[in-house]
Backbone as JSON, one array per atom type, in Angstrom:
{
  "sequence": "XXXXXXXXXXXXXXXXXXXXXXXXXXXXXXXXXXXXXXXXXXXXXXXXXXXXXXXXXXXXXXXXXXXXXXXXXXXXXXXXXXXXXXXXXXXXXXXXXXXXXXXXXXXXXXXXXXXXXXXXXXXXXXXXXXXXXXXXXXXXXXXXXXXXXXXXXXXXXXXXXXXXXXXXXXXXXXXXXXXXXX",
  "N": [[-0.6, -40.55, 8.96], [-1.42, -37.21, 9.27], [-1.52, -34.6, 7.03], [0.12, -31.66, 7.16], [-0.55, -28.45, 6.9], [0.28, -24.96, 6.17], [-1.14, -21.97, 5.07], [-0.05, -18.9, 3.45], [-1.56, -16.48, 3.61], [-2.33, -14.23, 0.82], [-3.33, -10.76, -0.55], [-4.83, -7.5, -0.5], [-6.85, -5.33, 1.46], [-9.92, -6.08, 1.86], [-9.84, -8.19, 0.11], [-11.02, -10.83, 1.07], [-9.31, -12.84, 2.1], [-9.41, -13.55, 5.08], [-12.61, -14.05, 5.13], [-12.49, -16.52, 3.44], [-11.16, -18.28, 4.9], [-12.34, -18.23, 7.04], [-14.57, -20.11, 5.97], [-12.64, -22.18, 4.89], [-12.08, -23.24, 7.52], [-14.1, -24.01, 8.96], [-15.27, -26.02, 7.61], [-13.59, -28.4, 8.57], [-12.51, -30.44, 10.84], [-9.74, -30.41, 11.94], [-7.76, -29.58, 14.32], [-6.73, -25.57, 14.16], [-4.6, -23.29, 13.54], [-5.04, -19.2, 13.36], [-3.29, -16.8, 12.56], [-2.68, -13.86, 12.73], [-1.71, -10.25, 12.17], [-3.58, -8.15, 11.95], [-5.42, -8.77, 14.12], [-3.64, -9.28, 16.14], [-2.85, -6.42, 16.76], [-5.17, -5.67, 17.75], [-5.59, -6.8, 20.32], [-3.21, -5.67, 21.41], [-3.11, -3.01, 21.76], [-6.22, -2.27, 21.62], [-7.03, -1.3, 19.24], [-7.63, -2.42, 15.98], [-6.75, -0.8, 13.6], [-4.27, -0.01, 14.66], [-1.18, 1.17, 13.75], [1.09, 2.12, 14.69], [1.94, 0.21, 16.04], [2.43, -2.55, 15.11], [5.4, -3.33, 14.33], [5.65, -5.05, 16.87], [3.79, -5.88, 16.93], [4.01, -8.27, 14.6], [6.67, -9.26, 15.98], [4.96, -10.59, 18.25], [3.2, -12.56, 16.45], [4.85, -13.66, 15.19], [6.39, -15.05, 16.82], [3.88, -16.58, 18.01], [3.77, -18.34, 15.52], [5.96, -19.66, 15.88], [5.29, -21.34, 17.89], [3.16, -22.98, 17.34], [4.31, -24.22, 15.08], [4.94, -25.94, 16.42], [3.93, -27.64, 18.2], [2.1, -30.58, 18.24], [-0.61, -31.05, 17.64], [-1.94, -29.3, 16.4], [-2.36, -29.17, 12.75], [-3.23, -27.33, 10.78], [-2.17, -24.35, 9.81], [-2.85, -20.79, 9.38], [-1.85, -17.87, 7.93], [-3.0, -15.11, 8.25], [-2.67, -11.8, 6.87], [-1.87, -9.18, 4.37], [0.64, -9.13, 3.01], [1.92, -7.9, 1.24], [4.59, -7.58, 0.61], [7.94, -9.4, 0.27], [8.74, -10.02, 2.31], [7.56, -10.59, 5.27], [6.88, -13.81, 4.42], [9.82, -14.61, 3.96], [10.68, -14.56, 6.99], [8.6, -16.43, 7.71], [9.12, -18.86, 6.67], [11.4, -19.34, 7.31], [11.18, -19.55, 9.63], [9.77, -21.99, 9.92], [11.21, -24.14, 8.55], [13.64, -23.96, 10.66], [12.09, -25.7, 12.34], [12.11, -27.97, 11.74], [10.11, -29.69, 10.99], [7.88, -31.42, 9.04], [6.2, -28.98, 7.19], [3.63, -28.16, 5.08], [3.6, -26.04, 2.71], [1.07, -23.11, 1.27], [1.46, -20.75, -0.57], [-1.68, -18.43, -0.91], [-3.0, -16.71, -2.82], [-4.82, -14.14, -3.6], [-7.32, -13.54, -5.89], [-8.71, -11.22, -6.32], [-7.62, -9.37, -4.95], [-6.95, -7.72, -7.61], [-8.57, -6.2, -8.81], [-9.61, -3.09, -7.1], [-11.55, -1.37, -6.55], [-13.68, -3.27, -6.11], [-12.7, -4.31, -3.84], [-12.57, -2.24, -1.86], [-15.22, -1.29, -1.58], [-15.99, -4.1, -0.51], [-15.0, -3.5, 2.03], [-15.91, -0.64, 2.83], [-18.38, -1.16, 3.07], [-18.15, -3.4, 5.53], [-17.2, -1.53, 7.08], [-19.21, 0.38, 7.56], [-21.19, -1.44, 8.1], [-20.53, -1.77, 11.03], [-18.31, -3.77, 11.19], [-15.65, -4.55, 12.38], [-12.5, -4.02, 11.5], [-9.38, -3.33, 9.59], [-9.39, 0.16, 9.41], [-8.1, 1.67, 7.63], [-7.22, 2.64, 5.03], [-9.26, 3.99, 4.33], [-8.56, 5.83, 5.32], [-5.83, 7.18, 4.66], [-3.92, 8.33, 1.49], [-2.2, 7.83, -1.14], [1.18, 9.03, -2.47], [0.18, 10.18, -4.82], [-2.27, 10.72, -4.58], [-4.33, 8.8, -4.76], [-6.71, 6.73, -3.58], [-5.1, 4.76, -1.22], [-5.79, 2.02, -0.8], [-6.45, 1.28, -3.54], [-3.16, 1.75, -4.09], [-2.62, -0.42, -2.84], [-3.63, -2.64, -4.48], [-2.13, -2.2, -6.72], [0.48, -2.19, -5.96], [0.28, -5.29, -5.3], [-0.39, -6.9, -7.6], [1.9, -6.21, -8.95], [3.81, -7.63, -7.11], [2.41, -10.32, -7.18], [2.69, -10.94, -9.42], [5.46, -10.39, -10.55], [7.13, -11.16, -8.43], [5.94, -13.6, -7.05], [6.0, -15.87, -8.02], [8.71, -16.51, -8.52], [9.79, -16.57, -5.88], [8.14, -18.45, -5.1], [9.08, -20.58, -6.12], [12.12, -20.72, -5.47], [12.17, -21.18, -3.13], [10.68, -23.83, -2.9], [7.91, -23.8, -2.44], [4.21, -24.1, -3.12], [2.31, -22.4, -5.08], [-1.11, -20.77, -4.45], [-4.09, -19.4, -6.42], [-6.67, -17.89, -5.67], [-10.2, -17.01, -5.47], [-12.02, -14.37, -3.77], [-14.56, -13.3, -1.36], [-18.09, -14.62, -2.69]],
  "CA": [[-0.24, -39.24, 9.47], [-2.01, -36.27, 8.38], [-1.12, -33.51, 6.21], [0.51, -30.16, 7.88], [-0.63, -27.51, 5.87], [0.28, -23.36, 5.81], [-1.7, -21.03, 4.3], [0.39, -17.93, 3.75], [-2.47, -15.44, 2.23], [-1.55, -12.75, 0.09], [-4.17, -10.47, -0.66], [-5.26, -6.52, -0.46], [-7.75, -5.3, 2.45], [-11.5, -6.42, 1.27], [-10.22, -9.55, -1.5], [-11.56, -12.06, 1.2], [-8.59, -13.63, 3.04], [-10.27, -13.5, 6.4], [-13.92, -14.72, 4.8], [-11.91, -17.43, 2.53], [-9.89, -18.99, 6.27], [-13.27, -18.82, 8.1], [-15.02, -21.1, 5.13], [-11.91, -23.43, 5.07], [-12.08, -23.48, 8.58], [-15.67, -24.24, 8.92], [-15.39, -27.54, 6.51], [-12.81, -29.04, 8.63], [-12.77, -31.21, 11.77], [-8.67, -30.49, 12.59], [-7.15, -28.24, 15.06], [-6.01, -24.83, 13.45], [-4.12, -21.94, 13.96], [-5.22, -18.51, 12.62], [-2.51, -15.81, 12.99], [-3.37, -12.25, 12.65], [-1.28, -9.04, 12.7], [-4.72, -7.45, 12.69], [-6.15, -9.57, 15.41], [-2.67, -8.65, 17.44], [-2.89, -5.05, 17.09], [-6.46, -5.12, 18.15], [-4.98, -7.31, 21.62], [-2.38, -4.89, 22.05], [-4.19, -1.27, 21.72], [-7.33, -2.08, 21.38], [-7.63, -0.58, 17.8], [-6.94, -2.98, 15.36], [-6.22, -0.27, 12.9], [-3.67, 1.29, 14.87], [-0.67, 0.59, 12.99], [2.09, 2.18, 15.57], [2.59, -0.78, 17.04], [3.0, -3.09, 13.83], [6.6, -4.06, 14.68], [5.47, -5.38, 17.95], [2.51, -7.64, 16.57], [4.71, -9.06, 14.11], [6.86, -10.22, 16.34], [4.31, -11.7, 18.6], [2.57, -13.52, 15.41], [6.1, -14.61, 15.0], [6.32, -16.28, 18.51], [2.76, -17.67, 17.77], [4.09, -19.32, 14.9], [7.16, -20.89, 16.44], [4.77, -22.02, 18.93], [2.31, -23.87, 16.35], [4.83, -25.18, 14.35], [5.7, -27.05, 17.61], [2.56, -27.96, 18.34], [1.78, -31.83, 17.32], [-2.03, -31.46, 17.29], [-1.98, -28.38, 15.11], [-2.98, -29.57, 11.9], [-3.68, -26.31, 9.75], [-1.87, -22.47, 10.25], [-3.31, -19.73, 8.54], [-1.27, -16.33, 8.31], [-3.91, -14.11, 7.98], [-2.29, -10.65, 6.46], [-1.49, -8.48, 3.29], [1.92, -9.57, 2.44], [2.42, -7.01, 0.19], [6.17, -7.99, 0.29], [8.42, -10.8, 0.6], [9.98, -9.63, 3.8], [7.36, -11.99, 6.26], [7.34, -14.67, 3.97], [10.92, -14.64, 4.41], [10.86, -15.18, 8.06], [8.17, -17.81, 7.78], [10.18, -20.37, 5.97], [12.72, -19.44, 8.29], [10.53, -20.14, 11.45], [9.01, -23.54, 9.34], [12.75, -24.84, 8.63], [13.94, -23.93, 11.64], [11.26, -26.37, 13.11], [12.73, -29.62, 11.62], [9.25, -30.49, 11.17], [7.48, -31.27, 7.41], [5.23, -28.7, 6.84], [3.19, -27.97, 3.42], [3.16, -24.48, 2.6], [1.0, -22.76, 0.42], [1.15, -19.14, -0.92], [-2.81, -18.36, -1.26], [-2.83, -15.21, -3.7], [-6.63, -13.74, -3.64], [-6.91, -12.74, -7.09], [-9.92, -10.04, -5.89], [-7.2, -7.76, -5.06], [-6.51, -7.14, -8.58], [-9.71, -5.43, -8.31], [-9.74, -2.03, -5.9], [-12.6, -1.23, -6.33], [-14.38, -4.33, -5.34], [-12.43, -5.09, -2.11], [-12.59, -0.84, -1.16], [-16.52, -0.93, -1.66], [-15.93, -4.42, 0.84], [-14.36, -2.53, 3.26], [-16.92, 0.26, 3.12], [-19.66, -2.29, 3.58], [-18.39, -3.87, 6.29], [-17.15, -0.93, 8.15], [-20.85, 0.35, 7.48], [-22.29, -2.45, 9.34], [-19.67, -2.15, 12.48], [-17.41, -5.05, 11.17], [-14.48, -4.87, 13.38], [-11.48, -4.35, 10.53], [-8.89, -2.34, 9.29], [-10.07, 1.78, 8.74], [-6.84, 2.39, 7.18], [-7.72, 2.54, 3.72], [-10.14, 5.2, 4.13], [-8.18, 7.16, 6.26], [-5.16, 8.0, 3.7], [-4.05, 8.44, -0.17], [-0.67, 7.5, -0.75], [1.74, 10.25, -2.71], [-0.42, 10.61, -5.97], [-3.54, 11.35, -4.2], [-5.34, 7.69, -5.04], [-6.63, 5.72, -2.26], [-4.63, 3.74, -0.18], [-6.6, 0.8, -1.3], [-5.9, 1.26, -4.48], [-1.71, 1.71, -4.46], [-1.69, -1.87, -2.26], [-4.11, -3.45, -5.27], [-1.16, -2.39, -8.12], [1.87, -3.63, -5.34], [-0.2, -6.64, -5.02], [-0.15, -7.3, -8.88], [3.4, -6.33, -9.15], [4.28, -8.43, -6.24], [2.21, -11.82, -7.55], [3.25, -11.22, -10.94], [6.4, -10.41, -11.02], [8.05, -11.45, -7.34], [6.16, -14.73, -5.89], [6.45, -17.53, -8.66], [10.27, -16.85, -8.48], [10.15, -16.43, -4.61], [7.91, -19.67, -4.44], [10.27, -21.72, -6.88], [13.55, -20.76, -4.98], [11.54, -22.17, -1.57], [10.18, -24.8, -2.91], [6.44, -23.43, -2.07], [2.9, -23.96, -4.24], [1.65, -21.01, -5.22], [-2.41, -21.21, -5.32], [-4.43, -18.53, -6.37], [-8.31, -18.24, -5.45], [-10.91, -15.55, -5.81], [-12.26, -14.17, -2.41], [-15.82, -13.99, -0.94], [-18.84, -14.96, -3.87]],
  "C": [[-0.87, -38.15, 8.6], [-0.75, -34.99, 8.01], [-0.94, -32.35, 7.17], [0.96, -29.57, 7.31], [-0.51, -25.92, 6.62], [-0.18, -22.86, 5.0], [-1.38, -19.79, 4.21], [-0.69, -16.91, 2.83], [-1.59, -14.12, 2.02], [-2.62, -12.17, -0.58], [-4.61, -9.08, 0.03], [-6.16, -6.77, 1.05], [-9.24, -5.07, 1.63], [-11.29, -8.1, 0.64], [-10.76, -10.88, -0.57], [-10.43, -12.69, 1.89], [-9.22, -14.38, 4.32], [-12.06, -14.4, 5.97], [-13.22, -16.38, 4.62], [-11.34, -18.51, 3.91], [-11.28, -19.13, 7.07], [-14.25, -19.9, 6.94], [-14.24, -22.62, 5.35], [-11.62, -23.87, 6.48], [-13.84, -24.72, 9.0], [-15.81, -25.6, 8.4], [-14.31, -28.62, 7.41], [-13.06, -29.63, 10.58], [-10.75, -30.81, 12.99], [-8.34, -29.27, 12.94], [-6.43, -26.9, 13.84], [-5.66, -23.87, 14.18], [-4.11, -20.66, 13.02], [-4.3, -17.31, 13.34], [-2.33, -14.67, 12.45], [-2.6, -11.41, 12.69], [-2.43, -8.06, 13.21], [-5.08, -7.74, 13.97], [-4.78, -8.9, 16.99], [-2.67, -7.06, 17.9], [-4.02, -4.74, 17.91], [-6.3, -5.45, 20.05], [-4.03, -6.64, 22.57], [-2.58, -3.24, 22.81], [-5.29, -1.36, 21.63], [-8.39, -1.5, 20.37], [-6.99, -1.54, 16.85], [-6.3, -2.37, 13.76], [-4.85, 0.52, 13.16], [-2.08, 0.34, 14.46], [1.22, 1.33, 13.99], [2.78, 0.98, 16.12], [2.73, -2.55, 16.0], [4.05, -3.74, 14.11], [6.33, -5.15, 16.01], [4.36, -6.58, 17.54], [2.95, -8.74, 15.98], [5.32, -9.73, 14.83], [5.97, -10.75, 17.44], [3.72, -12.22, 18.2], [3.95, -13.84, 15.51], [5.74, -15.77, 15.57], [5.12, -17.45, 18.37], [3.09, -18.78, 16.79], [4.8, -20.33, 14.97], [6.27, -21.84, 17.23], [3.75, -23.48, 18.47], [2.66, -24.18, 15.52], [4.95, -26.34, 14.92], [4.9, -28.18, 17.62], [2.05, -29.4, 17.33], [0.63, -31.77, 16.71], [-2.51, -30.4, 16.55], [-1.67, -28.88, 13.65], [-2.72, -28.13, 10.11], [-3.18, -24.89, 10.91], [-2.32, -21.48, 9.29], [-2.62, -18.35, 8.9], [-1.78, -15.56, 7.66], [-3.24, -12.63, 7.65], [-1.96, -10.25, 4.58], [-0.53, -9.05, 2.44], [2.05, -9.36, 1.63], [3.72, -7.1, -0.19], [6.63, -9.16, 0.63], [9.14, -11.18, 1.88], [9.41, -10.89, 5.03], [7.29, -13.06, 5.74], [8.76, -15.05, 4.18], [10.84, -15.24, 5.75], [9.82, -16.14, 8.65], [8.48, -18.74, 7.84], [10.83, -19.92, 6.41], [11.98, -20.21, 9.25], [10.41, -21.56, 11.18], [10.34, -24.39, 9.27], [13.55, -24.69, 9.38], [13.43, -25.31, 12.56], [11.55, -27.77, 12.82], [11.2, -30.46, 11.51], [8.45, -30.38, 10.11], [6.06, -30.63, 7.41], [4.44, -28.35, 5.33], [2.61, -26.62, 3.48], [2.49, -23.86, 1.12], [0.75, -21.36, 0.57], [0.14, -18.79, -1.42], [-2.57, -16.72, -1.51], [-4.38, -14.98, -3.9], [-6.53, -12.83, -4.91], [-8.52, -11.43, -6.82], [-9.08, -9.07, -5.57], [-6.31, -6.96, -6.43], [-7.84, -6.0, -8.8], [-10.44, -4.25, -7.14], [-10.59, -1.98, -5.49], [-13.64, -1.95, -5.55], [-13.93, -4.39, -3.9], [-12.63, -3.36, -1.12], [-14.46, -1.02, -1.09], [-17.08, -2.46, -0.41], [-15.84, -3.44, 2.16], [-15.01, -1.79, 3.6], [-17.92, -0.51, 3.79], [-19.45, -2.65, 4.94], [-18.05, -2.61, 7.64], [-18.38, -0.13, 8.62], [-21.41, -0.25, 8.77], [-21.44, -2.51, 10.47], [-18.81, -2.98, 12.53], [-16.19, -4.28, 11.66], [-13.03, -4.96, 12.41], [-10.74, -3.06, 10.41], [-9.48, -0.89, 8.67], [-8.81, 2.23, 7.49], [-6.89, 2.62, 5.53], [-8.5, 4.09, 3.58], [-9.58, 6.25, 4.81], [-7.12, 7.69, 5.39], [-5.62, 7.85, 2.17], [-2.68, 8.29, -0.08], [-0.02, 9.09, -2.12], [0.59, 10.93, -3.77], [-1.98, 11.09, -5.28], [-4.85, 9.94, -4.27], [-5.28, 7.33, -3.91], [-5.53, 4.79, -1.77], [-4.57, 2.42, -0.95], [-6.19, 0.52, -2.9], [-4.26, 0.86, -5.35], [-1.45, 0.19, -3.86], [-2.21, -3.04, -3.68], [-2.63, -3.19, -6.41], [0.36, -2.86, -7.27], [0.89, -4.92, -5.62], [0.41, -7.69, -6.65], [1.19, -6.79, -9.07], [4.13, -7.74, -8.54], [3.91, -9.71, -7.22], [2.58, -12.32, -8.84], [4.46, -10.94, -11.54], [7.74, -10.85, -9.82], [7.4, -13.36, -6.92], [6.41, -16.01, -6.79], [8.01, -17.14, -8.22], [10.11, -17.34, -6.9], [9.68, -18.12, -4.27], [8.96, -20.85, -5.0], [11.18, -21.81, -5.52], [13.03, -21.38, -3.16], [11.12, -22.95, -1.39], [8.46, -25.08, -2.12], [5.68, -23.37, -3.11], [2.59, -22.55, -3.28], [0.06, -21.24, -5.73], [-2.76, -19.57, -5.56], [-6.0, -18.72, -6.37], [-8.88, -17.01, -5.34], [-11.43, -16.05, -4.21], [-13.75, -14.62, -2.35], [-16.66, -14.24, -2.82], [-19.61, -13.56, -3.54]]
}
């Protein structure tokens, strides 16, 4: 019987999540499921930056997930987002132990978003070339006047360094951590 693995990424906008899931995708032969809040927003409005409708994607990535926990010949889930907090983690390992069915979860931490700079000068790049991704970064500054991009890189490092080892202990979740694109 094979292995049924989760990949919950955690990781800024630029550190590579999205690159990092189409690589480990790419190497592999078994069914997967890649689940997006971006990808939903973009399905719903047609802007995948538009962030109104946020509550609404979530829960239909939820639903997707209940659905591909179910799912025998699903193999590999990837929850493609930020997870700047512990709040959808939370109702992950709800949905996953709900499901009565042994999955292997890991909390993939992209250590590139300790690094703003790098993943904001991504982001430029790719929105440059027409890549199809979140604007939202470039469009505010959060209270102090710093980028956007910036205030999610110092949650990020708060979060991985001082919230998810506990959070993964008390769930009984590996915590990996991997650098984004090369």
């Amino acid at each position: 019987m094979l292995i049924k693995q989760i990949y919950i990424m955690v990781g800024i906008s630029g550190a590579g999540k999205t690159t990092w899931i189409k690589n480990k995708t790419s190497e592999t032969n078994l069914k997967f499921v890649n689940i997006s809040p971006d990808i939903e927003r973009k399905r719903i409005t047609g802007d995948i930056s538009n962030q109104e409708c946020s509550a609404k994607a979530f829960f239909n990535c939820f639903n997707q997930l209940r659905k591909a926990v179910m799912d025998d010949s699903v193999n590999l889930i990837f929850w493609d987002a930020t997870n700047l907090s512990t709040k959808p983690l939370n109702d992950i390992i709800k949905i996953i132990n709900e499901s009565n069915i042994d999955w292997t979860v890991k909390v993939t931490c992209l250590e590139d978003s300790r690094d703003w700079k790098l993943c904001y000068n991504r982001v430029e790049t790719d929105l440059k070339n027409g890549a199809d991704r979140s604007r939202t970064i470039n469009c505010f500054n959060d209270v102090s006047g710093l980028p956007l991009i910036q205030d999610m890189s110092n949650r990020y490092i708060e979060l991985v360094d001082k919230v998810i080892d506990d959070w993964c202990k008390r769930n009984n979740v590996e915590r990996v951590n991997i650098y984004g694109e090369a």
